[in-house]
Short mmCIF file of C-alpha atoms in Angstrom, two decimals:
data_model
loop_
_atom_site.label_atom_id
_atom_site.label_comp_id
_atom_site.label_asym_id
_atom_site.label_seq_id
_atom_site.Cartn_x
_atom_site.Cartn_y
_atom_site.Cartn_z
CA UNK A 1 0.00 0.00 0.00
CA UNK A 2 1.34 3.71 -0.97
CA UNK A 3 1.14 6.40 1.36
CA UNK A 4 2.40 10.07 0.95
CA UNK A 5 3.85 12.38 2.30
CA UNK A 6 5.09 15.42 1.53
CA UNK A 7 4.23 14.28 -2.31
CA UNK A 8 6.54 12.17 -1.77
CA UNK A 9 5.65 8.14 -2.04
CA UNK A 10 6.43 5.84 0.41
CA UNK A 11 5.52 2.64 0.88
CA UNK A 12 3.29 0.79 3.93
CA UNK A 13 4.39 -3.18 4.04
CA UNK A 14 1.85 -5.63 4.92
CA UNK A 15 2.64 -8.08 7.78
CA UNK A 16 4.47 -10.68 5.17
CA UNK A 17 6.86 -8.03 3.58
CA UNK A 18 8.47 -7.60 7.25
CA UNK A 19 11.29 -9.52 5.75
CA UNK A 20 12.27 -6.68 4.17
CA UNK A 21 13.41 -4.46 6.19
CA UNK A 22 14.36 -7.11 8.91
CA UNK A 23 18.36 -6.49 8.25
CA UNK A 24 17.69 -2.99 8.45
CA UNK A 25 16.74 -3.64 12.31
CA UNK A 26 18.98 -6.41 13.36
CA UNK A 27 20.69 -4.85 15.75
CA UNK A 28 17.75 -3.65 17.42
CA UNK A 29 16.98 -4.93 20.67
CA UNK A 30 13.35 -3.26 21.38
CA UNK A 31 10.68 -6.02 22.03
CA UNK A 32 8.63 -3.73 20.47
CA UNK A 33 10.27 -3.93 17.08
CA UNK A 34 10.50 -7.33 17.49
CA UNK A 35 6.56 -7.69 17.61
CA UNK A 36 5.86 -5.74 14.60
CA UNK A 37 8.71 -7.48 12.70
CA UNK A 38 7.31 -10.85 14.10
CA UNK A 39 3.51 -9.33 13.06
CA UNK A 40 1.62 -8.94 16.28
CA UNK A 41 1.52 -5.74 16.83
CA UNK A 42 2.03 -2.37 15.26
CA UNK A 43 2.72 -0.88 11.74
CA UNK A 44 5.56 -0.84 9.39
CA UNK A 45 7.01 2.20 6.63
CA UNK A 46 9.92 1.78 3.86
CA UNK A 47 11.21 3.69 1.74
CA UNK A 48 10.85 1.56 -1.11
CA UNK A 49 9.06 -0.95 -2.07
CA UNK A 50 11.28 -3.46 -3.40
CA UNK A 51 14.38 -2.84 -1.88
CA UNK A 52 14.02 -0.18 0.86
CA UNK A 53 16.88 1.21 2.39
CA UNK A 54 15.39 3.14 5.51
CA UNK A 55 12.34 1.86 7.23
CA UNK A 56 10.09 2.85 10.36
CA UNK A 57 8.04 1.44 12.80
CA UNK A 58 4.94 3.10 14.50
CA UNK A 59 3.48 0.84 17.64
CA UNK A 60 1.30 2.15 20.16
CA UNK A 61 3.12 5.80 21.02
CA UNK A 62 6.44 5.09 19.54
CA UNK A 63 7.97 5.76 16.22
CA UNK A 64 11.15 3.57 15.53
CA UNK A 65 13.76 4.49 12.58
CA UNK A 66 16.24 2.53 11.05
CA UNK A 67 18.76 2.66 7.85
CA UNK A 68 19.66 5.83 5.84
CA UNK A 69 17.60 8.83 7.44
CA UNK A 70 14.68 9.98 5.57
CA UNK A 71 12.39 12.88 6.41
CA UNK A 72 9.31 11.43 4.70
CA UNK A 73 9.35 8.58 7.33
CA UNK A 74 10.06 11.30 10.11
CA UNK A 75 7.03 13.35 8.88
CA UNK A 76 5.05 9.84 8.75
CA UNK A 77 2.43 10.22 11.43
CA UNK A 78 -1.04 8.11 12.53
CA UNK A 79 -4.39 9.05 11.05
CA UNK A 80 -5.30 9.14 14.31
CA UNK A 81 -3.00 10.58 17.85
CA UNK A 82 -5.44 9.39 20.98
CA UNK A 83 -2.43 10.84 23.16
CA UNK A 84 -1.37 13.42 21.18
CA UNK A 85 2.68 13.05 20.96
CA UNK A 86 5.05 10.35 19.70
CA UNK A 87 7.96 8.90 21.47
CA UNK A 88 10.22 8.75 18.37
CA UNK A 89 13.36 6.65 18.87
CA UNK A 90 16.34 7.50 16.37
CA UNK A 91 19.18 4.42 15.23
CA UNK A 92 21.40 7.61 14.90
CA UNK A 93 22.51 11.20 14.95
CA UNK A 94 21.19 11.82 10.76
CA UNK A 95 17.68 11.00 12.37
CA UNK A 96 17.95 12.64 15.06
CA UNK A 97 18.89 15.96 13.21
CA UNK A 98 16.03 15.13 10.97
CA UNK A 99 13.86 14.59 13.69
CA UNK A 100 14.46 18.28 15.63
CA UNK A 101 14.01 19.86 12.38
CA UNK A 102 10.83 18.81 11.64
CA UNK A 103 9.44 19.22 14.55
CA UNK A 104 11.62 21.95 15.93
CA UNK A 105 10.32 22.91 19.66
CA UNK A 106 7.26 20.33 19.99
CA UNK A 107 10.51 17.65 19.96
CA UNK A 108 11.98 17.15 23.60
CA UNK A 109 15.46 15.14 23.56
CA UNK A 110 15.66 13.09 26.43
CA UNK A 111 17.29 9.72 27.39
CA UNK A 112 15.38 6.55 27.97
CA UNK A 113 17.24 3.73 29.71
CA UNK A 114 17.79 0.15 28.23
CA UNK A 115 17.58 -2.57 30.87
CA UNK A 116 19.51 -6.06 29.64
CA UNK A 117 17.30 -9.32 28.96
CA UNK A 118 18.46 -11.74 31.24
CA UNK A 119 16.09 -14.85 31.61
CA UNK A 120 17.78 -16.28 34.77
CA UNK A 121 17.76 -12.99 36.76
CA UNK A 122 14.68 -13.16 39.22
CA UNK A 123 14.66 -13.98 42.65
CA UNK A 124 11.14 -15.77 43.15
CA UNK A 125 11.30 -15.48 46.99
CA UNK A 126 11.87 -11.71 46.83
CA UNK A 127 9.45 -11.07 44.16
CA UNK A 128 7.05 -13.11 46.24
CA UNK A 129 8.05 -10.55 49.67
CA UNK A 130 6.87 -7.97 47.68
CA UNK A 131 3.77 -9.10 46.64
CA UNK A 132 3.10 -10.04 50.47
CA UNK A 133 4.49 -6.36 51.37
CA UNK A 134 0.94 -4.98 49.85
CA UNK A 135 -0.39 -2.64 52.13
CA UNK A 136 -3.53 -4.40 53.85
CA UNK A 137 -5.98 -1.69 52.19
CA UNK A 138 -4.80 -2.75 48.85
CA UNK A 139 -5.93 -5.83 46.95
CA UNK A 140 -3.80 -7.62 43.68
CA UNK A 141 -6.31 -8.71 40.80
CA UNK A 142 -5.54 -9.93 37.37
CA UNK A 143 -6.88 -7.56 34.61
CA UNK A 144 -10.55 -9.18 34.19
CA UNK A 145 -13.37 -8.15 31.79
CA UNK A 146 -14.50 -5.48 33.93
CA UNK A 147 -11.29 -3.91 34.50
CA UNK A 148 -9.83 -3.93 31.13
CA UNK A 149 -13.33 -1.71 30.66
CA UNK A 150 -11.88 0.75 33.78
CA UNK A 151 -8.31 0.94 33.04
CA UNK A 152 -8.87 1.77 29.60
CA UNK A 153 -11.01 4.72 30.23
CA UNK A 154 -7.90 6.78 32.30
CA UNK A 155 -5.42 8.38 31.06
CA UNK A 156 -3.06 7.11 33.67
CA UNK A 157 -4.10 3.34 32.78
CA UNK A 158 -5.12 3.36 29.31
CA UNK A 159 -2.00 2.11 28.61
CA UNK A 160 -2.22 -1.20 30.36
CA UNK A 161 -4.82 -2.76 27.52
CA UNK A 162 -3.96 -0.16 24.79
CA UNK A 163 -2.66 -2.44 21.92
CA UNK A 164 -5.60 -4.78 22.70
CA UNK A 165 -8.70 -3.52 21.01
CA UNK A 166 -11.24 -6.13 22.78
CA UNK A 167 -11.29 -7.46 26.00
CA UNK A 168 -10.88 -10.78 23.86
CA UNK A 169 -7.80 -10.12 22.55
CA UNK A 170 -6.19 -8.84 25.98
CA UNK A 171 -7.30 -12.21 27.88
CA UNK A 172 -5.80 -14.40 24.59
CA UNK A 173 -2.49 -12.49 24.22
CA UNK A 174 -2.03 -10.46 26.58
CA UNK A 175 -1.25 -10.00 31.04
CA UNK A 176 -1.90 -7.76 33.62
CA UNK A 177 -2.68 -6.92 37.61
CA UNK A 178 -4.25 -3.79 39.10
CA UNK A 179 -3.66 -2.98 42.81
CA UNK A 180 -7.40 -1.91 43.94
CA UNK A 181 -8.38 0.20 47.03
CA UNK A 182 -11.90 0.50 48.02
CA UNK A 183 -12.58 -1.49 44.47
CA UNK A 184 -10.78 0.74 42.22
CA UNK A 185 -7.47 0.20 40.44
CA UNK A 186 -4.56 2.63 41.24
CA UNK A 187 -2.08 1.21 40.27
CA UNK A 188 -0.97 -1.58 38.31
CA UNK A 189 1.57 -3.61 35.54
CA UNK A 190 0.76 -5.05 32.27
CA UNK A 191 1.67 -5.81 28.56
CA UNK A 192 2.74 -3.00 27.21
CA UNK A 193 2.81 -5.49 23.65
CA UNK A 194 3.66 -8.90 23.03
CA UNK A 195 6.30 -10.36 21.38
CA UNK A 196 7.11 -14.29 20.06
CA UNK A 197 8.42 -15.67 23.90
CA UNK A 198 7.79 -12.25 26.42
CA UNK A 199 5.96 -8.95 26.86
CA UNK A 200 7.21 -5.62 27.45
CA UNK A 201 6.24 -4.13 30.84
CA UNK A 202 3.70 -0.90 31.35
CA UNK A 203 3.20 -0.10 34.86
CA UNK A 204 2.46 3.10 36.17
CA UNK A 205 0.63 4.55 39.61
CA UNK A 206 -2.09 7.16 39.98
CA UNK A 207 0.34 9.93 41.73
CA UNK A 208 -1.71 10.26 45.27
CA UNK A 209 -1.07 6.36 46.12
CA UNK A 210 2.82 6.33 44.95
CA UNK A 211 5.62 5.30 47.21
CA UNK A 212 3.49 2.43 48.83
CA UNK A 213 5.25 -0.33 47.34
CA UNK A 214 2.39 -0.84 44.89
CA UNK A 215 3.84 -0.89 41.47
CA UNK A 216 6.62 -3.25 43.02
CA UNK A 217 4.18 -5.50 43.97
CA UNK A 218 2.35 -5.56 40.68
CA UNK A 219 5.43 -5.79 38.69
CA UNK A 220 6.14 -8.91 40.89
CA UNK A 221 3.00 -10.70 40.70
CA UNK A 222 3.32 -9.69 36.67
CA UNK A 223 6.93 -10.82 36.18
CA UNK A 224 6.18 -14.22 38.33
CA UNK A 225 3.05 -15.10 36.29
CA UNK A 226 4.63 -14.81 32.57
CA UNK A 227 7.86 -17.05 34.50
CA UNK A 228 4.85 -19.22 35.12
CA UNK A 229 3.45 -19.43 31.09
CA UNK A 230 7.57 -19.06 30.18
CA UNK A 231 6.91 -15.90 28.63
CA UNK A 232 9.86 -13.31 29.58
CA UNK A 233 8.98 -9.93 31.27
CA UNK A 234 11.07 -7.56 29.07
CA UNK A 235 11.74 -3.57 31.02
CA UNK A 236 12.49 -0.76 29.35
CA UNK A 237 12.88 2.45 31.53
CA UNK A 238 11.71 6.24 30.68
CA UNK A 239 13.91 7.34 33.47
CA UNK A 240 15.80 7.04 36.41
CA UNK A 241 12.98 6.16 38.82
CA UNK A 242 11.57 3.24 36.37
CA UNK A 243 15.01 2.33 36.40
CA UNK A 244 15.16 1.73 40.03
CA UNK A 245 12.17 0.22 40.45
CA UNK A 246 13.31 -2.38 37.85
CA UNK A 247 16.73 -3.38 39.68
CA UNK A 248 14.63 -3.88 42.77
CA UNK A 249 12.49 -6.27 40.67
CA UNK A 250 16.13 -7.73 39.86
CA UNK A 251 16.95 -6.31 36.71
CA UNK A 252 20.37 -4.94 35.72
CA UNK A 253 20.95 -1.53 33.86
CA UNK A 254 22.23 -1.42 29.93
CA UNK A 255 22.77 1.08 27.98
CA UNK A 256 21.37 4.50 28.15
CA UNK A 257 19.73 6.03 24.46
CA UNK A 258 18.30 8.81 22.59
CA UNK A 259 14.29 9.61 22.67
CA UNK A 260 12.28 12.74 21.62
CA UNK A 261 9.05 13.62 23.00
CA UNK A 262 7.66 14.82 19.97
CA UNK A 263 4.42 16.76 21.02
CA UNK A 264 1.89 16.98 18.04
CA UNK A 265 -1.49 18.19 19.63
CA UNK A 266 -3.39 19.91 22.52
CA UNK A 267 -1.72 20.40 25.94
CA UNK A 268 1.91 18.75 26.79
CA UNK A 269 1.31 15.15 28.74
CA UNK A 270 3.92 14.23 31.64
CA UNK A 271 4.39 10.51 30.72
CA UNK A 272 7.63 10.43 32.95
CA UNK A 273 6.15 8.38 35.64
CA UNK A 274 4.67 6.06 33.38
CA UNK A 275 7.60 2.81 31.99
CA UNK A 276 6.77 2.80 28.67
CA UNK A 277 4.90 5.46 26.88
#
């Protein structure tokens, strides 16, 4: 399918032309490339049809690049922006220049925090102390019918069940727990998106019940179900605080990389204290 921009043609690759730009992303080590290459989630851009030699990825609120940098891809939005920015993630410097000047002042540089993938890393008792650490006025429950319906109508949780349009396709592919008090989730951990073997983490905390130990003990029970269905619990932190509350969970640090906030309409959203977007 052709798409355009800036009468310019590009081209939009159905889910068994991933092969193409697979070498283009081979060193990438973001789940959530994985999952689009794999085609479960998300949407892929080349610059050629045949034989493309830059490509992006768009899945949930983040824009991936890859190969030579190309501005049509970097002007390349959704039809439609239900949060109103983009994370954009650049392989390099070239897109990063490209990205600041097309966007100019709505693009924040920041750095976002890779954490490694090590299968063998978890303590089980810990995780387990944490879960049992819940403050007695809290509850854990697994992401049911009724609370997919919940989460996904805040802003601070819609991001828990975002990449699942029905409650049907959450409970096949996809995980998640809520902390509850007096019946209503306030905090919680979930899949982000899926990818062939693991998920990638979203966990975030309405702001008047953080610093409780809640999000620690929804990671937990989170990280110890998929050990459970052998699925592994992939982390990548937006900053500094994510990252601590992922070396608690027993994670180790990796490299640090380059992000833009890119913000594209109505009022600027602090997604800090969210993990993911």
């Amino acid at each position: 399918a052709l798409f355009f921009t800036e009468d310019k043609m590009c081209y939009k690759l159905s889910q068994n032309e991933m092969g193409k730009i697979k070498n283009l992303f081979a060193r990438s080590q973001e789940t959530l490339v994985w999952s689009c290459l794999q085609g479960l989630m998300g949407t892929a851009y080349a610059n050629h049809a045949q034989k493309p030699t830059s490509a992006q990825i768009i899945i949930g609120s983040f824009s991936f690049f890859a190969g030579e940098a190309d501005r049509r891809l970097v002007a390349n939005l959704p039809e439609t922006l239900p949060s109103g920015y983009m994370l954009m993630i650049p392989e390099n410097e070239a897109w990063s220049a490209l990205i600041e000047e097309q966007y100019g002042g709505k693009a924040e540089r920041f750095l976002r925090y890779a954490i490694k993938k090590e299968p063998g890393v978890f303590d089980r008792q810990k995780l387990q102390a944490y879960i049992k650490a819940l403050p007695p006025e809290y509850t854990l429950a697994a992401i049911d019918e009724a609370l997919y319906d919940q989460t996904g109508k805040e802003e601070w949780s819609k991001y828990f069940t975002f990449q699942f349009p029905t409650y049907e396709d959450y409970r096949a592919r996809g995980i998640g727990y809520v902390a509850l008090y007096q019946g209503n989730p306030v905090s919680g951990a979930s899949s982000y998106a899926i990818y062939d073997g693991g998920i990638e983490i979203e966990v975030d905390t309405q702001e008047n019940h953080r610093r409780k130990g809640l999000a620690l003990a929804c990671s937990a029970k989170l990280i110890l179900a998929c050990l459970e269905r052998g699925l592994y619990p992939s982390w990548d932190a937006h900053n500094l605080r994510s990252v601590a509350l992922a070396e608690k969970l027993g994670y180790h640090r990796g490299s640090e990389y380059v992000a833009y906030n890119v913000i594209l309409e109505g009022e600027k959203h602090d997604i800090r204290f969210g993990k993911m977007g």
